[in-house]
Coordinates of N, CA and C in Angstrom, one line a residue:
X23 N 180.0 152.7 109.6 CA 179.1 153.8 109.9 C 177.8 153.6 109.1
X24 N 176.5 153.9 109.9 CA 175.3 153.7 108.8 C 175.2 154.7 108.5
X25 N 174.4 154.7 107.4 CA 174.6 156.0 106.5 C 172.4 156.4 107.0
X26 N 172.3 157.4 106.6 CA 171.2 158.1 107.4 C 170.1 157.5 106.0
X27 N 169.0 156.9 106.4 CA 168.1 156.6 105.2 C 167.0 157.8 104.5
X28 N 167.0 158.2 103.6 CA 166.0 159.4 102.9 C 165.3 158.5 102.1
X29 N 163.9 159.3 101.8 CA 163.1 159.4 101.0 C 162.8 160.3 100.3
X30 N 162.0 160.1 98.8 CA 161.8 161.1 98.0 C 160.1 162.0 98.8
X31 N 160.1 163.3 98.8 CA 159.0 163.6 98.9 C 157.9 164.9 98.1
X32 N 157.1 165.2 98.0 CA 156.4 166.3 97.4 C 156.5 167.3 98.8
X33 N 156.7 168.7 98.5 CA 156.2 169.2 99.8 C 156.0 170.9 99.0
X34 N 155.2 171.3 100.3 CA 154.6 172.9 99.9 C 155.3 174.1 101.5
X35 N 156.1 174.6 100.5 CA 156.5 175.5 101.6 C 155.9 176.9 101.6
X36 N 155.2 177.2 100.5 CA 154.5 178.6 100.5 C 153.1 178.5 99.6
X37 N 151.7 178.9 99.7 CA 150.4 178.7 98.9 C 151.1 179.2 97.9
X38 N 150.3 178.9 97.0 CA 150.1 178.9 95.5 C 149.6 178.0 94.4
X39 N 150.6 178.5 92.9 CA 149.5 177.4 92.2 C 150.6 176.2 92.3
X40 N 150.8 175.3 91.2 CA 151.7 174.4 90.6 C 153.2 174.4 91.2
X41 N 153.6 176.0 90.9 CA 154.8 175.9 90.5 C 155.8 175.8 92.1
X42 N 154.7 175.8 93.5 CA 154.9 175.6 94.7 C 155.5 174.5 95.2
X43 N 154.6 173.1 94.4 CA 155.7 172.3 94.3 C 157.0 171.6 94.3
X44 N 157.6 171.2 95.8 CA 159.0 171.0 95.5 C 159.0 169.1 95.3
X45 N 160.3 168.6 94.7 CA 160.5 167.3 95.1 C 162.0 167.6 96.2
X46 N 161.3 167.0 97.9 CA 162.8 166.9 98.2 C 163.2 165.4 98.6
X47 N 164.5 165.6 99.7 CA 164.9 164.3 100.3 C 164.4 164.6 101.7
X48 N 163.7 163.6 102.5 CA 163.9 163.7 103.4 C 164.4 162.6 104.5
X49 N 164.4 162.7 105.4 CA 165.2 161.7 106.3 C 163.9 160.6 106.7
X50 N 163.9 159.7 106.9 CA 162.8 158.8 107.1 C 162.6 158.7 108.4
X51 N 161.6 158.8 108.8 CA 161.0 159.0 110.0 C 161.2 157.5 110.8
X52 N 161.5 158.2 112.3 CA 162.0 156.8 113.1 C 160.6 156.2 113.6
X53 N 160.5 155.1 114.0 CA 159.2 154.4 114.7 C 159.0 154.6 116.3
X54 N 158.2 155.1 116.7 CA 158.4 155.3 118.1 C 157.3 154.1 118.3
X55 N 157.4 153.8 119.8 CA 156.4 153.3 120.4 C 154.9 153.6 120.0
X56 N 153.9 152.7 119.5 CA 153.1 152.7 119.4 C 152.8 153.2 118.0
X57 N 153.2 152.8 117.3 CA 153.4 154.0 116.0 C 154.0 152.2 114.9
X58 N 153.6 151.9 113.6 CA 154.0 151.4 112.4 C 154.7 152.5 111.5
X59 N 156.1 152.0 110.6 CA 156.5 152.4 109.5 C 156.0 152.2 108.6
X60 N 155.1 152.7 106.9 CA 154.4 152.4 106.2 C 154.7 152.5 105.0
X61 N 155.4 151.6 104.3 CA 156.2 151.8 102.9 C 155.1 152.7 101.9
X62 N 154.9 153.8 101.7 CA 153.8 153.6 101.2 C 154.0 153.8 99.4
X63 N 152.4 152.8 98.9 CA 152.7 152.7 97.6 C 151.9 153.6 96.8
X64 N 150.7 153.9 96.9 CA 149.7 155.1 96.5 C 149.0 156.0 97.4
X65 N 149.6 157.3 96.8 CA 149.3 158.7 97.9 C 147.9 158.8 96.9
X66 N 146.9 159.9 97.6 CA 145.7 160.6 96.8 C 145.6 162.4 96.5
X67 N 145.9 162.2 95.7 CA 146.0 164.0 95.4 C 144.7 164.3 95.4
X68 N 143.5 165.1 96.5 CA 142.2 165.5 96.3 C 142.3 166.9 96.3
X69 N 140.8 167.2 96.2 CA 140.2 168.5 96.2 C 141.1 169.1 97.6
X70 N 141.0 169.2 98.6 CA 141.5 169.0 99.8 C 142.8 169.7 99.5
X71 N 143.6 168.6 99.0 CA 145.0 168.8 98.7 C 145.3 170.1 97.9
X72 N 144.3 170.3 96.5 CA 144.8 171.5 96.2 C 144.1 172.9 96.7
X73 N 143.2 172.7 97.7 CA 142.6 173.9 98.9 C 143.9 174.6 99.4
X74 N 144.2 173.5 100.2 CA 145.7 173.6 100.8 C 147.0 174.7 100.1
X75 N 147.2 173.5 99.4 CA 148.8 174.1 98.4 C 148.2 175.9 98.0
X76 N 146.8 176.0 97.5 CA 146.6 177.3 97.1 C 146.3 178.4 98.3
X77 N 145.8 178.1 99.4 CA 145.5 179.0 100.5 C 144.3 179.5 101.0
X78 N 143.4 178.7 101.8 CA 142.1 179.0 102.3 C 141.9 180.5 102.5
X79 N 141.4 181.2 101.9 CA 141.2 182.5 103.4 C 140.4 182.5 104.6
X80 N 141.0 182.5 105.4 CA 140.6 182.6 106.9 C 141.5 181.6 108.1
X81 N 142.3 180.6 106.9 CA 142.7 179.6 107.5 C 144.1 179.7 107.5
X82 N 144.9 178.9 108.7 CA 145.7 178.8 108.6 C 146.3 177.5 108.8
X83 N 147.6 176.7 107.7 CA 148.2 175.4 107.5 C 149.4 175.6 107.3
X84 N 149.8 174.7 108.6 CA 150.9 174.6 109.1 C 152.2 174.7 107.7
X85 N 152.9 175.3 107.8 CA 153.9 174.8 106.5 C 155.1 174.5 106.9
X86 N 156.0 173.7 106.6 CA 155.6 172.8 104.9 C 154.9 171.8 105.3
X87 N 154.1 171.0 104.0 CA 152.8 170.3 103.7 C 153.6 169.4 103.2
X88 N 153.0 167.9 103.6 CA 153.3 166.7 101.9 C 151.5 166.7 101.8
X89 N 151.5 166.6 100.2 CA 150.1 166.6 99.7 C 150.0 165.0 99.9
X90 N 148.5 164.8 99.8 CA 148.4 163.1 99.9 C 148.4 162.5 101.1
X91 N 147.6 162.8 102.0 CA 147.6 161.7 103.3 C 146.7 160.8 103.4
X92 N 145.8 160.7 102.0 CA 145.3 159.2 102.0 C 145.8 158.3 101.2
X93 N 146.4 157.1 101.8 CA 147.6 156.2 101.0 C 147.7 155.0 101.1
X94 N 147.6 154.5 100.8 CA 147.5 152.9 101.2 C 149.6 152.7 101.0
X95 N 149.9 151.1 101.5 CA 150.8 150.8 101.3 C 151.3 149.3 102.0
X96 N 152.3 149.0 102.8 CA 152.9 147.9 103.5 C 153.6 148.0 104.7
X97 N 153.1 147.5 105.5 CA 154.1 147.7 107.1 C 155.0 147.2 106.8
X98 N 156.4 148.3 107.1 CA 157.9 147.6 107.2 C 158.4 147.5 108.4
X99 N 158.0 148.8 109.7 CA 158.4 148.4 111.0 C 157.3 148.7 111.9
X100 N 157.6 147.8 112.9 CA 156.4 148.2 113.8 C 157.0 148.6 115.8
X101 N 156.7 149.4 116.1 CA 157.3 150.4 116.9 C 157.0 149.6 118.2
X102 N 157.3 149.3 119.3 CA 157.1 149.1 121.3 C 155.1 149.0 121.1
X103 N 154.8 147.7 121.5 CA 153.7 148.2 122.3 C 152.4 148.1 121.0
X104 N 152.8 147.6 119.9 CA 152.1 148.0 118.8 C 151.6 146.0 118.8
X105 N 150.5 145.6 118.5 CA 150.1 144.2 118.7 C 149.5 143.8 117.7
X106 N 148.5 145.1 116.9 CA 147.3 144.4 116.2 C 147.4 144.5 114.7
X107 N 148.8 144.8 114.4 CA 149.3 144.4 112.9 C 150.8 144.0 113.0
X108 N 151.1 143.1 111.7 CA 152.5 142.6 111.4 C 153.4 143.2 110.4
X109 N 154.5 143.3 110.2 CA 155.4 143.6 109.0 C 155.2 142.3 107.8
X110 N 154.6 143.8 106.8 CA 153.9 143.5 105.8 C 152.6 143.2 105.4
X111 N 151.8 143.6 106.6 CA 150.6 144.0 106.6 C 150.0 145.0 104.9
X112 N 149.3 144.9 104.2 CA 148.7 146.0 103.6 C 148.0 146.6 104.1
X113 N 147.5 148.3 104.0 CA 146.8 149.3 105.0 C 146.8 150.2 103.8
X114 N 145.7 150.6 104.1 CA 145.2 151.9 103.7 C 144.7 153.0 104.7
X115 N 145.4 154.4 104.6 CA 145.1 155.0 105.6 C 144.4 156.6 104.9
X116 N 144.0 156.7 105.9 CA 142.8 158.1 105.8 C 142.6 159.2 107.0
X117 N 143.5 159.1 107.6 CA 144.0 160.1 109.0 C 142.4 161.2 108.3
X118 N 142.6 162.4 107.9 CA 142.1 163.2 107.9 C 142.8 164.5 108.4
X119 N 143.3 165.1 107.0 CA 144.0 166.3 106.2 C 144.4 167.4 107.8
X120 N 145.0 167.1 108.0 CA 145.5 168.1 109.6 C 144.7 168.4 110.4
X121 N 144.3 167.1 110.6 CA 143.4 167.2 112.0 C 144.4 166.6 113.1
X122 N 145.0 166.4 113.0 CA 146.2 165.8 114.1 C 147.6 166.7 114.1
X123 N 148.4 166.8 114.9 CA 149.6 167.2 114.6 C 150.4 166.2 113.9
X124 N 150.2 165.0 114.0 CA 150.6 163.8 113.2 C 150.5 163.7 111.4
X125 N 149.1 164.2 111.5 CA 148.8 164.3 110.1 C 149.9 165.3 109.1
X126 N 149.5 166.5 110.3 CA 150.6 167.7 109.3 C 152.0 167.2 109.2
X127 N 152.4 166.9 110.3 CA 154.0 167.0 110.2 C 154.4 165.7 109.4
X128 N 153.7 164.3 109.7 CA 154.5 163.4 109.2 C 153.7 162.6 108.1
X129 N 153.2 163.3 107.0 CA 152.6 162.4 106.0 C 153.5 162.7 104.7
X130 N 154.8 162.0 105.0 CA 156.1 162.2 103.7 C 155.3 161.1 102.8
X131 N 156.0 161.3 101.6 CA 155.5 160.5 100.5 C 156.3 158.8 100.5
X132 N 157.2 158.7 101.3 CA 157.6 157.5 100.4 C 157.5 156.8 102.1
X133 N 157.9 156.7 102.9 CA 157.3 156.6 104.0 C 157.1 157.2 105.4
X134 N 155.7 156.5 106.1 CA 155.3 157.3 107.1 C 155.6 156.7 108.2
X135 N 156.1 157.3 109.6 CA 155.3 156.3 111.2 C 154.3 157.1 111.8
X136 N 153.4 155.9 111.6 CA 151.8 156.7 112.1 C 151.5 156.0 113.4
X137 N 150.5 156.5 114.0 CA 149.8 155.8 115.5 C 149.1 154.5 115.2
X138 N 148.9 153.7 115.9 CA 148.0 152.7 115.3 C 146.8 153.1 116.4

């Protein structure tokens, strides 16, 4: 029987300051069609990031959050249909902080499957 793969991740389930901060486990995200797995090695904690975790007024962000969606790292899988990178590619990515529904829901810390 395979056993289910987790990662470590940061996440925000309610604004505030610091103490909002969780470390959880999460399940690692499968690769779909058209979509790379991205080991990733450095997240960026910005201004951005702590906007978010604390609470814009006027705005509203999706919760829960992983802080850090600009990250570079290494292709480990690459999903149906995907051509213009290989496993083990280095990448650095910069989506832009929930402007996708991709952005919000799947930017875990240890790894991602993004769109190419």
């Amino acid at each position: 029987m395979r056993m289910t793969e987790t990662m470590k991740a940061v996440r925000v389930h309610e604004h505030g300051d610091f103490d909002v901060l969780r470390i959880e486990d999460l399940t690692v995200p499968n690769v779909a069609a058209g979509q790379v797995r991205i080991r990733v090695a450095y997240a960026a904690i910005n201004h951005l990031d702590t906007w978010v975790r604390r609470g814009v007024p006027g705005h509203e962000f999706p919760l829960p959050i992983t802080p850090g969606c600009d990250f570079s790292g290494v292709i480990e899988s690459i999903g149906e249909g995907v051509n213009n990178c290989v496993v083990g590619d280095r990448v650095a990515v910069a989506p832009g902080y929930n402007s996708t529904p991709f952005a919000s829901a799947h930017t875990p810390c240890g790894k991602v499957s993004a769109p190419t």
